[in-house]
Amino acid sequence: EDGLNAWLRYARIQGAKGFHNKLPSAIVTLNATEGSPVYTAGKELVQGLDGIFGKQVKHLDGSSRQKQPATVAIVATVNAYVDANPAAAKRIPQLADDGFYLDVSNGNVLILGQNERGALYGAFHYLNLLAQGKVSNYKITSNPDAPIRWVNQWDNMQDGGTHGSVERGYGGKSIFFWDGKVRDDLTRVRLYARLLASIGINAVVVNNVNADPNLLKPENMDGLARIANEMRPYGVQLGLALNFASPQTLGGLDTFDPFEQKVVDWWQNIADELYKRIPDMAGYLVKANSEGQPGPMTYNRTLADGANMFARTVKKYGGVVLFRAFVYNHQTLNQDKDWKADRANAAVQYFDGLDEKFEDNVVIQIKYGPIDFQVREPVSPLFSHLRKTATAIELQITQEYLGQQAHLVYLAPMWKEILDFDFRVDGKRSVVTDILNGKRFNRKLGGYAGVANVGTNTTWLGSHLAMSNLYAFGKLAWNPSQTPVSILQEWIKLTFSDDPKVLDVITKMSMASWPAYENYSGNLGIQTLTDILNGHYGPNPASQDGNPWGQWTRADADSIGMDRTVWNGTGFAGQYPPEVAAKYEKPETTPDNLLLWFHHVPYTYRLKSGKTVIQHFYDAHYEGSATAQTFPKLWESLKGRRGIDQERYEHVLFRLVYQAGHSLVWRDSINNFYFNKSGIPDAKGRVGNYRYRIEAEKMDLKGYRPYDVHPFESASGTKCIV
Ligand code: BDP
């Protein structure tokens, strides 16, 4: 299997025939025109019943004169169903937008959606249960926790000569763009929409946040309309990332100042043109005044002025604007000149004072941490500052800093910790999920954005196992109270099988993977010690300091960590509500896993475990990489088990073997680096002591030559062979 169907394989389950009499004999969709989500639900059910059970059923429409068999699955919106069966109205629970109701009593199945999309979600949910062998007798009412459940794709239309590249994408080229245009063949887009709908995602921003203004040319708008047409049958709406300077760079105006009427008119015309072609467009995503991108601050206007300009142009169409809080100026950050400089402070500094100022269709999209998708960050304090303004959390499914899909890192446990974090705003329970869904501050909009970056590779993300992250993102956005393990096991059953050994092994590896990666790539809150200037992959702790991006560790010969306290540091800890701020202000009350995020301490500082910081570093890097060493063996124990076909077996094994090796590179690089810096030996005598290792460059080389490695500490003898 090549992975294209991901968790929607509808693989035949054991004892499939035995279930036939508990399944519907036909599917009836009410008021469903071809291409509508309710119609799609019908098609999907036919396909699923055939695949999972080998049962062929007909797809009838409600007005069909054909005699209906005794047992049917009816799929409809609540309204359509109640129109046809007024007496049923009182039996049907109240549903929220996109919610569904599922009533399965042997072969009699009722799948109702609050809207068309909800009905499709209900059908996918039913199929999900069927594929896990849960065939009959349940009534389920399910509503999404929040309305915004979007994925972001960072796809380029054209990028320095490489067509259709995806920024931070590790699964091939763009499925949307090629050669500066929307692709002719959008088959993969349709399949993507199908996957996304099955996990409750309702919109995709199709282009990079570092947006190309050319996207707004008329011929490209036509292309976007074709993309929207492919996704519409799955209830997935299209969103667009905009470049703030477009009125100038594309439109030929002499300004892009949001206070200039001609600029406003220009954007209004763009909105009108887009909605003419795509009446159900979800809205925009805007990255402004960040990392060199243009924005309203160029004209001394506020971020709210910028966001509102877009919001007003799409309001009458029901569109929303996701405006990113990832705003900072990488040119002004200078570690040497300014001890108090701290990129982590930027978002709150830029957004404070604007809370009352946003239009009601603006949602501020905030990365989970104040820096940038690191292996561990405290939750962005901005969530606790914006009370009137809707917010969405930005999570990263693509593993930019986290091994780029060449390492297995199951992210749901990390996300869950973030989502469950309690800010204690005004001394009251204020967990992130309740801020996102609007309950805590009484708002309507809000939710979840996941940077997915799938590509043309048949595995979508470049790795079969990485797909658990996409699955978990959708599932948590729908219902964040689910546990990472239960989501994972559901995914394993659908993607591979419910063979107990398969479940056990993949669960074990996945659940161990984030802690392992944190251990070997940067622990105690020091961030992922990856190369900052190139690629964000592989160890390069030296690049963490003095870089213009403000991802600093402030490591010197004696001490390490960013002092972010109020009393002595950059003041970041003070951005949290008082109870939380007080906790982070002192090393004793800061959790060890965030110690170096908030404090600058000597390498000999003792953690709560009694270990010194430096010894913890050494040990954790050994422990993390030792865990990664177990992955290939564990995976090999699955060879030939049910659901583990040869193609996926080999593909996964290749990556796990690579990860096991690369985790050693990580371990030794980081440990050697801090050993060199601190001069403090490893109490267990391992670091720098490679007496028994045979260096490749010392061997007789035929066809290979030694090569100086950069950074030097990533090879034990500073050299590799090429
Ligand atoms: C960083 C990425 C960069 C993105 C930026 C963003 O390295 O490619 O453009 O975030 O989110 O993580 O805007």
XYZ file of C-alpha atoms and ligand atoms in Angstrom:
735
model
C 0.000 0.000 0.000
C 1.295 3.420 -0.853
C -0.495 5.462 1.810
C -2.703 7.486 -0.515
C -5.885 6.492 1.292
C -4.276 7.039 4.689
C -6.890 6.155 7.343
C -9.687 5.848 4.778
C -8.558 2.499 3.393
C -11.805 0.697 4.228
C -9.816 -2.497 4.516
C -11.862 -5.669 4.939
C -12.253 -6.511 8.629
C -12.122 -9.977 10.112
C -15.383 -11.886 9.995
C -16.845 -9.260 7.660
C -19.589 -11.509 6.263
C -20.993 -12.166 9.713
C -21.974 -8.535 10.036
C -23.963 -8.257 6.826
C -27.385 -8.596 8.420
C -26.577 -5.771 10.828
C -25.805 -3.375 8.022
C -28.112 -1.283 5.858
C -29.044 -2.682 2.471
C -29.257 0.696 0.771
C -28.235 4.260 1.291
C -30.842 6.977 0.876
C -29.701 10.567 0.650
C -32.354 13.270 0.955
C -32.355 16.410 -1.188
C -28.880 15.585 -2.369
C -27.741 16.913 -5.675
C -24.623 15.424 -7.121
C -21.574 17.179 -5.714
C -23.223 18.169 -2.456
C -21.725 16.867 0.798
C -24.835 14.799 1.509
C -24.457 13.137 -1.874
C -20.769 12.583 -1.183
C -21.749 10.938 2.094
C -23.908 8.495 0.173
C -21.099 7.622 -2.216
C -18.652 7.219 0.627
C -20.976 4.867 2.490
C -21.402 2.688 -0.590
C -17.645 2.518 -0.990
C -17.016 1.913 2.700
C -19.546 -0.889 3.114
C -18.105 -2.592 0.095
C -14.527 -2.232 1.314
C -14.974 -3.022 4.985
C -17.573 -5.785 4.659
C -17.770 -6.719 1.008
C -21.432 -5.721 1.071
C -22.752 -4.031 -2.057
C -25.513 -1.550 -1.448
C -27.384 0.868 -3.701
C -27.352 4.617 -3.349
C -30.924 5.906 -3.785
C -32.174 9.418 -3.554
C -35.162 10.252 -1.361
C -37.565 10.662 -4.236
C -36.553 7.419 -5.882
C -39.457 5.295 -7.046
C -37.421 2.195 -6.561
C -38.740 0.065 -3.754
C -36.646 0.673 -0.686
C -35.265 -2.390 1.032
C -36.162 -3.151 4.627
C -33.045 -1.646 6.126
C -31.619 1.632 4.930
C -29.167 4.265 6.019
C -30.757 7.676 5.623
C -28.403 10.629 5.248
C -29.776 14.162 5.368
C -29.660 17.538 6.966
C -31.935 17.874 9.975
C -34.160 20.248 8.021
C -34.579 17.952 5.049
C -35.340 15.022 7.301
C -37.868 16.870 9.419
C -39.580 18.186 6.275
C -40.104 14.624 5.186
C -40.888 13.291 8.687
C -42.404 16.095 10.806
C -43.214 13.732 13.645
C -39.532 12.944 14.104
C -38.645 16.520 14.994
C -38.815 16.088 18.744
C -36.594 13.003 18.735
C -33.668 14.829 17.183
C -31.216 16.547 19.508
C -30.201 20.141 19.088
C -27.074 20.418 16.936
C -24.461 23.134 16.570
C -23.083 24.240 13.192
C -21.391 21.288 11.496
C -22.652 18.901 14.196
C -24.247 15.522 13.515
C -26.555 12.950 14.991
C -26.101 9.258 14.399
C -28.675 6.646 15.299
C -27.723 3.090 14.428
C -30.046 0.268 15.220
C -28.873 -2.770 13.316
C -29.367 -2.025 9.650
C -31.530 1.012 10.296
C -29.243 3.949 10.280
C -30.037 7.626 10.534
C -27.279 10.130 9.849
C -28.313 13.742 10.261
C -26.254 16.854 9.986
C -27.068 20.302 11.241
C -25.894 21.288 7.765
C -24.750 19.335 4.714
C -21.211 19.176 5.958
C -22.401 17.853 9.306
C -24.210 15.013 7.537
C -20.986 14.072 5.767
C -19.126 14.163 9.088
C -21.763 11.844 10.511
C -21.261 9.414 7.638
C -17.502 9.442 8.126
C -17.961 8.866 11.821
C -20.195 5.883 11.162
C -17.655 4.463 8.703
C -14.886 5.046 11.229
C -16.768 2.974 13.786
C -17.606 0.297 11.226
C -13.961 -0.021 10.264
C -13.198 -0.640 13.926
C -15.839 -3.373 13.993
C -18.369 -1.286 15.953
C -21.306 -2.148 13.812
C -24.497 -1.577 15.638
C -26.709 -0.043 18.283
C -25.546 3.366 19.237
C -26.893 6.878 19.283
C -24.299 9.607 19.050
C -24.656 13.366 19.101
C -21.460 15.151 18.203
C -20.770 18.850 17.870
C -17.446 20.480 17.099
C -15.784 22.299 19.940
C -14.990 25.313 17.782
C -16.006 26.659 14.370
C -12.529 27.346 12.949
C -10.929 24.036 12.065
C -8.581 24.924 9.261
C -5.394 23.583 7.838
C -2.797 25.910 6.375
C -0.650 24.887 3.448
C 2.530 26.840 2.882
C 2.541 26.125 -0.856
C 4.427 28.340 -3.239
C 3.197 28.919 -6.742
C 6.748 29.234 -7.916
C 9.902 29.430 -5.925
C 13.315 30.264 -7.237
C 12.987 27.997 -10.215
C 11.629 24.983 -8.352
C 8.023 24.666 -9.311
C 5.312 24.194 -6.774
C 7.550 23.900 -3.741
C 6.071 23.787 -0.273
C 7.808 25.870 2.393
C 8.662 23.505 5.248
C 6.969 20.736 3.317
C 8.563 17.303 3.436
C 6.146 15.319 1.318
C 6.907 16.435 -2.213
C 5.659 19.232 -4.402
C 2.497 21.266 -4.099
C -0.718 19.480 -4.919
C -2.243 22.869 -5.772
C 0.307 24.814 -7.823
C 2.764 24.254 -10.603
C 4.762 26.690 -12.669
C 3.155 29.780 -11.169
C -0.372 28.552 -11.810
C -3.002 26.303 -10.329
C -2.393 22.754 -11.520
C -4.549 21.364 -14.313
C -4.959 18.021 -12.629
C -6.447 18.479 -9.172
C -7.143 14.829 -8.386
C -4.955 14.980 -5.315
C -6.799 18.055 -4.058
C -10.041 16.119 -4.109
C -8.450 13.238 -2.208
C -6.999 15.679 0.308
C -10.402 17.264 0.866
C -11.812 13.800 1.472
C -9.203 13.052 4.133
C -9.745 16.411 5.774
C -13.525 16.108 5.830
C -13.220 12.722 7.512
C -11.529 14.400 10.481
C -13.784 17.445 10.599
C -11.553 20.036 8.934
C -13.678 22.659 7.213
C -11.210 24.894 5.363
C -7.779 24.906 3.737
C -5.616 27.952 3.169
C -3.940 26.781 0.000
C -0.921 29.077 -0.314
C 2.088 30.108 1.702
C 1.750 32.766 4.409
C 4.746 34.354 2.701
C 2.270 35.040 -0.028
C 2.815 35.634 -3.708
C 0.685 38.578 -4.932
C 0.401 36.926 -8.345
C -2.155 34.600 -6.871
C -4.660 37.417 -7.279
C -4.303 37.669 -11.047
C -7.602 36.894 -12.784
C -6.353 33.657 -14.362
C -5.157 32.447 -10.972
C -8.475 33.366 -9.382
C -10.067 31.109 -11.983
C -7.679 28.406 -10.901
C -8.596 28.939 -7.265
C -12.229 28.521 -8.200
C -11.354 25.132 -9.679
C -9.660 24.182 -6.394
C -12.769 25.259 -4.485
C -14.908 23.163 -6.822
C -12.849 20.076 -6.047
C -13.167 20.579 -2.305
C -16.817 21.652 -2.145
C -18.297 18.128 -2.320
C -16.432 17.480 0.931
C -17.592 20.629 2.663
C -14.045 21.969 2.722
C -13.837 25.687 2.010
C -11.002 27.556 0.422
C -8.944 30.161 2.231
C -6.200 32.383 0.848
C -3.060 33.879 2.293
C -2.553 37.474 1.204
C 0.459 39.654 0.656
C -0.145 43.020 2.256
C 1.709 44.964 -0.416
C -0.301 43.538 -3.333
C -2.033 46.823 -4.230
C 1.401 48.150 -5.024
C 3.299 45.160 -6.331
C 0.464 43.656 -8.322
C -1.987 46.522 -8.614
C 0.493 49.190 -9.618
C -0.686 51.710 -7.000
C 1.918 53.926 -5.400
C 0.970 52.774 -1.882
C -0.493 49.914 0.176
C -1.446 52.097 3.133
C -4.684 50.676 4.558
C -5.946 54.206 5.213
C -5.842 55.182 1.549
C -9.227 54.864 -0.140
C -7.698 53.586 -3.374
C -6.048 50.768 -1.445
C -9.326 49.867 0.255
C -11.102 49.947 -3.113
C -8.442 47.742 -4.612
C -8.940 45.105 -1.935
C -12.724 45.386 -2.169
C -12.502 44.667 -5.857
C -10.318 41.638 -5.118
C -12.856 40.339 -2.609
C -15.714 40.901 -5.080
C -13.830 39.100 -7.842
C -12.983 36.189 -5.592
C -16.478 35.774 -4.191
C -17.958 36.005 -7.663
C -15.971 32.909 -8.487
C -16.067 31.240 -5.051
C -19.237 32.316 -3.218
C -18.451 30.104 -0.227
C -14.824 31.154 0.223
C -13.797 30.818 3.885
C -11.676 33.935 4.034
C -8.109 35.130 4.345
C -4.977 34.446 6.307
C -2.546 37.324 6.732
C 1.082 37.403 7.829
C 2.095 41.030 8.172
C 5.133 42.902 9.464
C 6.961 39.720 10.229
C 10.229 38.327 8.910
C 10.401 40.933 6.177
C 6.776 40.687 5.065
C 4.995 43.992 4.428
C 2.223 45.181 6.699
C 0.294 48.167 8.048
C 3.131 49.218 10.337
C 5.053 50.314 7.268
C 2.640 53.279 7.313
C 2.461 53.602 11.092
C -0.949 51.975 11.102
C -1.722 49.341 13.718
C -2.112 45.648 13.086
C -5.821 46.126 13.795
C -6.043 48.758 11.064
C -4.518 46.217 8.695
C -6.691 43.307 9.733
C -9.879 45.362 9.668
C -9.283 46.553 6.145
C -9.518 42.959 4.900
C -12.278 42.047 7.309
C -14.574 44.776 5.979
C -14.130 43.645 2.395
C -15.285 40.083 3.096
C -17.844 40.657 5.839
C -20.835 40.884 3.526
C -19.866 37.511 2.095
C -19.578 35.855 5.481
C -15.793 35.622 5.189
C -13.380 35.770 8.105
C -9.812 37.015 8.422
C -7.286 34.959 10.287
C -4.662 37.495 11.204
C -1.437 36.037 12.504
C 0.105 37.079 15.793
C 3.487 35.848 14.589
C 4.783 39.395 14.302
C 8.360 40.305 15.101
C 11.220 42.147 13.504
C 14.190 39.896 12.981
C 16.352 42.850 11.958
C 16.157 44.680 15.250
C 16.910 41.719 17.508
C 20.474 41.969 18.703
C 21.696 39.812 21.513
C 25.027 41.567 21.921
C 23.644 45.057 22.156
C 20.511 44.502 24.154
C 20.321 42.091 27.066
C 16.607 42.668 27.354
C 15.865 41.980 23.697
C 13.548 39.010 23.485
C 11.591 37.804 20.502
C 9.243 36.002 22.890
C 7.936 39.380 24.050
C 6.933 40.580 20.606
C 3.402 39.281 20.086
C 1.995 40.660 23.313
C 3.807 43.950 22.796
C 2.341 44.363 19.323
C -1.192 43.309 20.201
C -1.674 44.889 23.621
C -3.991 47.851 23.356
C -5.720 46.484 20.253
C -8.137 44.095 21.927
C -11.177 46.333 21.497
C -10.230 47.362 18.007
C -10.837 44.378 15.766
C -13.843 43.800 13.526
C -15.916 40.844 14.693
C -14.884 38.675 11.743
C -11.204 38.888 12.637
C -9.594 35.953 14.414
C -6.056 36.295 15.729
C -4.123 33.164 14.856
C -1.487 32.542 17.515
C 1.326 29.988 17.383
C 1.199 27.757 20.463
C 4.420 29.165 21.831
C 5.914 32.638 21.769
C 8.897 31.666 19.599
C 8.388 29.160 16.837
C 7.161 25.567 16.976
C 9.910 24.373 19.313
C 9.921 20.957 20.940
C 8.809 22.653 24.130
C 7.623 26.178 24.758
C 5.358 27.682 27.354
C 1.947 28.522 25.914
C 1.830 31.931 24.239
C 0.625 34.423 26.858
C -1.238 36.348 24.151
C -4.177 33.939 24.556
C -4.788 35.451 27.977
C -4.547 39.054 26.758
C -7.133 39.008 23.980
C -10.523 38.832 25.598
C -12.769 40.662 23.160
C -11.018 39.331 20.086
C -11.496 35.801 18.818
C -8.374 33.641 18.755
C -7.253 30.466 17.040
C -4.231 28.394 17.951
C -1.671 27.595 15.274
C -0.188 24.126 15.598
C 2.362 22.660 13.229
C 1.629 19.243 11.795
C 4.596 19.401 9.459
C 7.584 18.735 11.708
C 9.725 21.720 10.794
C 11.944 21.700 13.883
C 10.905 18.262 14.970
C 12.676 15.969 12.570
C 10.915 16.846 9.319
C 9.056 13.546 9.133
C 12.392 11.685 9.014
C 11.956 11.268 12.769
C 8.854 9.784 14.296
C 7.415 12.371 16.672
C 3.761 11.915 17.614
C 2.660 15.415 18.486
C -0.734 14.965 20.125
C 0.737 14.633 23.649
C 2.481 17.977 23.212
C -0.621 19.628 21.785
C -2.712 18.226 24.579
C -0.449 19.725 27.232
C -0.755 23.067 25.500
C -4.510 22.854 25.063
C -5.062 21.881 28.687
C -2.909 24.697 30.045
C -4.713 26.880 32.575
C -3.867 30.600 32.448
C -5.813 31.399 35.633
C -7.052 34.661 34.149
C -8.542 36.750 36.977
C -7.837 33.836 39.282
C -10.365 31.668 37.423
C -9.975 28.450 35.473
C -9.017 29.564 31.965
C -7.822 26.622 29.926
C -6.672 27.181 26.373
C -9.466 25.102 24.817
C -12.112 27.212 26.529
C -10.454 30.352 25.265
C -10.386 28.962 21.712
C -13.979 27.766 21.686
C -15.157 31.101 23.023
C -16.578 29.868 26.335
C -14.122 31.575 28.656
C -14.457 35.079 27.216
C -17.871 34.643 25.687
C -17.030 34.845 21.992
C -18.510 33.176 18.949
C -15.562 32.580 16.660
C -12.249 30.867 17.323
C -10.560 27.535 16.977
C -7.680 25.693 15.413
C -5.272 26.091 12.517
C -2.793 23.344 11.670
C 0.121 23.906 9.315
C -0.085 20.658 7.388
C 2.048 21.054 4.242
C 1.153 17.781 2.581
C 2.604 17.235 -0.869
C 2.470 15.011 -3.926
C 4.181 12.084 -2.215
C 1.676 9.217 -1.894
C 2.255 9.242 1.844
C 1.121 12.898 1.861
C 3.559 13.976 4.573
C 6.549 11.915 3.457
C 6.118 9.311 6.168
C 3.287 6.899 6.927
C 3.614 7.268 10.675
C 3.567 11.062 10.524
C -0.042 10.890 9.379
C -1.119 10.218 12.951
C -0.363 13.909 13.502
C -2.726 15.094 10.791
C -5.393 12.742 12.095
C -4.876 13.863 15.692
C -5.006 17.514 14.720
C -8.469 17.134 13.209
C -9.734 14.991 16.056
C -8.513 17.381 18.746
C -9.888 20.406 16.928
C -13.268 18.664 16.912
C -13.067 17.422 20.469
C -10.032 18.425 22.508
C -11.086 16.331 25.476
C -10.009 13.139 23.700
C -6.765 11.573 24.848
C -3.714 11.302 22.596
C -3.638 7.534 23.126
C -7.255 6.952 22.167
C -6.887 9.074 19.046
C -3.690 7.273 18.143
C -5.189 3.817 18.563
C -8.161 4.705 16.440
C -5.745 5.891 13.769
C -3.654 2.708 14.017
C -6.717 0.513 13.595
C -7.814 2.390 10.506
C -4.351 2.826 8.988
C -2.967 -0.637 9.739
C -5.208 -3.030 11.671
C -6.517 -3.902 15.101
C -4.030 -6.735 15.519
C -3.178 -6.344 19.242
C 0.536 -6.507 18.592
C 0.293 -3.827 15.915
C -1.693 -1.631 18.276
C 0.691 -2.206 21.113
C 3.927 -1.575 19.217
C 2.867 1.516 17.296
C 1.343 2.955 20.451
C 4.526 2.336 22.389
C 6.763 3.914 19.766
C 4.520 6.881 19.118
C 3.939 7.712 22.767
C 7.666 7.496 23.489
C 8.596 9.600 20.483
C 8.042 13.198 21.622
C 9.826 12.723 24.960
C 12.658 10.959 23.121
C 13.002 13.733 20.570
C 12.928 16.350 23.290
C 15.606 14.470 25.171
C 18.025 14.238 22.284
C 17.291 17.536 20.560
C 17.037 20.054 23.402
C 15.559 19.586 26.861
C 14.912 21.664 29.984
C 13.184 24.243 27.788
C 16.342 25.208 25.919
C 14.372 24.774 22.624
C 15.194 22.460 19.770
C 18.948 22.954 19.349
C 18.696 22.645 15.633
C 20.407 24.607 12.944
C 18.682 27.989 12.893
C 20.138 29.519 9.803
C 19.668 26.664 7.358
C 16.840 24.273 7.147
C 15.997 23.821 10.841
C 17.187 20.243 10.683
C 19.925 18.463 12.572
C 21.978 19.673 15.528
C 23.771 22.993 15.552
C 23.675 24.466 19.050
C 26.204 27.165 18.175
C 23.766 28.654 15.670
C 21.313 29.307 18.483
C 23.148 32.333 19.743
C 23.968 35.551 17.970
C 21.500 34.769 15.197
C 19.219 37.562 14.037
C 16.080 35.493 14.633
C 16.171 35.768 18.396
C 16.094 32.056 19.108
C 18.739 32.277 21.757
C 20.068 30.109 24.559
C 22.605 32.586 25.976
C 25.019 29.760 26.654
C 28.512 30.699 27.805
C 31.311 28.875 29.598
C 29.557 28.839 32.962
C 25.863 29.181 32.469
C 22.944 28.746 30.100
C 19.325 29.785 29.530
C 17.335 32.932 28.758
C 16.547 34.986 31.824
C 12.973 35.975 31.110
C 12.076 37.033 34.625
C 10.674 40.423 35.442
C 13.112 41.173 38.230
C 16.275 40.531 36.293
C 15.567 39.417 32.759
C 13.599 40.264 29.649
C 10.314 40.525 31.533
C 8.539 37.876 29.471
C 7.335 35.955 32.544
C 5.342 39.030 33.474
C 3.163 38.661 30.390
C 1.212 35.867 32.095
C -1.644 36.428 34.517
C -0.313 36.866 38.084
C -0.580 33.285 39.394
C 1.215 31.844 36.390
C 3.699 34.713 36.217
C 4.665 34.156 39.847
C 5.331 30.506 39.139
C 7.591 31.203 36.150
C 9.394 34.049 37.906
C 11.401 31.728 40.165
C 13.552 28.769 39.145
C 12.259 26.742 42.109
C 8.653 26.967 40.959
C 9.304 26.728 37.224
C 8.858 23.167 35.954
C 12.246 21.669 35.089
C 11.171 21.139 31.498
C 10.922 24.940 31.091
C 13.751 25.938 33.407
C 16.133 27.220 30.736
C 13.325 28.914 28.887
C 12.789 31.232 31.841
C 16.084 31.267 33.701
C 19.783 31.680 33.177
C 21.557 29.304 35.542
C 25.019 27.784 36.016
C 25.587 24.376 34.422
C 25.967 23.133 37.961
C 22.492 24.330 39.026
C 20.611 21.453 40.639
C 17.251 20.426 39.236
C 14.381 19.083 41.286
C 15.695 15.616 40.476
C 18.947 16.483 42.263
C 20.950 16.308 39.018
C 22.908 19.234 37.704
C 21.764 20.880 34.481
C 24.801 19.648 32.580
C 24.520 16.081 33.819
C 20.842 16.142 32.947
C 21.771 17.235 29.429
C 24.245 14.380 29.082
C 21.886 11.780 30.488
C 18.811 12.953 28.608
C 20.626 12.852 25.298
C 21.713 9.298 26.017
C 18.230 8.308 27.156
C 16.438 9.905 24.209
C 18.683 8.327 21.633
C 18.502 4.971 23.430
C 14.726 5.131 23.045
C 15.089 5.851 19.334
C 17.362 2.798 19.073
C 14.439 0.626 20.136
C 12.149 1.805 17.326
C 13.551 -0.269 14.431
C 13.513 -3.459 16.520
C 9.989 -2.783 17.692
C 8.847 -2.152 14.168
C 10.585 -5.300 12.898
C 8.518 -7.289 15.356
C 5.487 -6.332 13.257
C 6.714 -7.863 10.011
C 3.941 -9.859 8.408
C 1.330 -8.925 11.013
C -2.156 -8.065 9.856
C -2.263 -4.685 8.121
C 1.523 -4.407 7.882
C 2.051 -4.857 4.156
C 5.503 -5.078 2.670
C 5.519 -1.646 1.040
C 4.651 0.307 4.143
C 6.761 -1.986 6.318
C 9.916 -1.180 4.338
C 9.156 2.510 4.066
C 8.631 2.918 7.788
C 11.612 0.751 8.687
C 13.924 2.791 6.497
C 12.947 5.967 8.340
C 13.179 4.445 11.795
C 16.669 3.079 11.110
C 17.663 6.505 9.899
C 16.178 8.132 13.003
C 18.018 5.726 15.279
C 21.287 6.730 13.604
C 20.525 10.426 13.502
C 19.557 10.435 17.161
C 23.147 9.364 17.902
C 24.432 12.270 15.867
C 22.165 14.517 17.893
C 23.265 12.985 21.171
C 26.966 13.315 20.540
C 26.819 16.742 18.914
C 24.931 18.352 21.734
C 26.846 16.620 24.455
C 30.218 17.412 22.875
C 29.218 20.981 22.322
C 28.312 21.611 25.957
C 31.241 19.581 27.190
C 33.539 21.843 25.152
C 31.804 24.931 26.382
C 31.540 24.079 30.059
C 34.568 21.835 30.486
C 32.522 19.774 32.948
C 32.989 16.069 32.356
C 30.153 13.591 32.152
C 29.942 11.825 35.523
C 29.387 8.593 33.637
C 32.475 9.054 31.483
C 30.711 8.745 28.130
C 30.926 12.178 26.540
C 34.074 12.755 24.481
C 35.292 9.274 25.257
C 35.018 7.383 22.015
C 37.966 5.045 22.452
C 36.125 2.081 21.053
C 34.644 3.857 18.130
C 36.215 3.264 14.741
C 36.233 6.516 12.846
C 35.377 6.088 9.190
C 38.083 8.521 8.128
C 40.730 6.306 9.739
C 39.823 3.315 7.598
C 41.330 2.424 4.230
C 39.196 4.457 1.923
C 38.456 3.356 -1.617
C 36.341 5.822 -3.517
C 35.719 7.873 -0.380
C 37.544 10.823 1.060
C 37.447 12.502 4.470
C 35.432 15.671 4.747
C 35.335 18.315 7.482
C 31.962 18.360 9.106
C 30.121 21.500 9.976
C 29.288 21.983 12.796
C 32.414 20.096 13.862
C 30.795 18.509 16.892
C 28.365 16.518 14.794
C 31.070 13.950 13.972
C 33.055 12.371 16.756
C 36.380 13.061 15.027
C 35.129 16.254 13.360
C 35.195 14.464 10.005
C 32.975 12.276 7.914
C 33.645 10.569 4.613
C 32.037 11.347 1.285
C 8.862 29.745 10.632
C 9.236 29.120 9.337
C 9.012 29.977 8.154
C 7.616 30.558 8.199
C 7.395 31.266 9.505
C 5.948 31.656 9.669
O 10.582 28.757 9.422
O 9.207 29.199 7.019
O 7.414 31.426 7.141
O 7.675 30.425 10.582
O 5.250 30.915 10.352
O 8.651 28.688 11.492
O 5.525 32.663 9.155
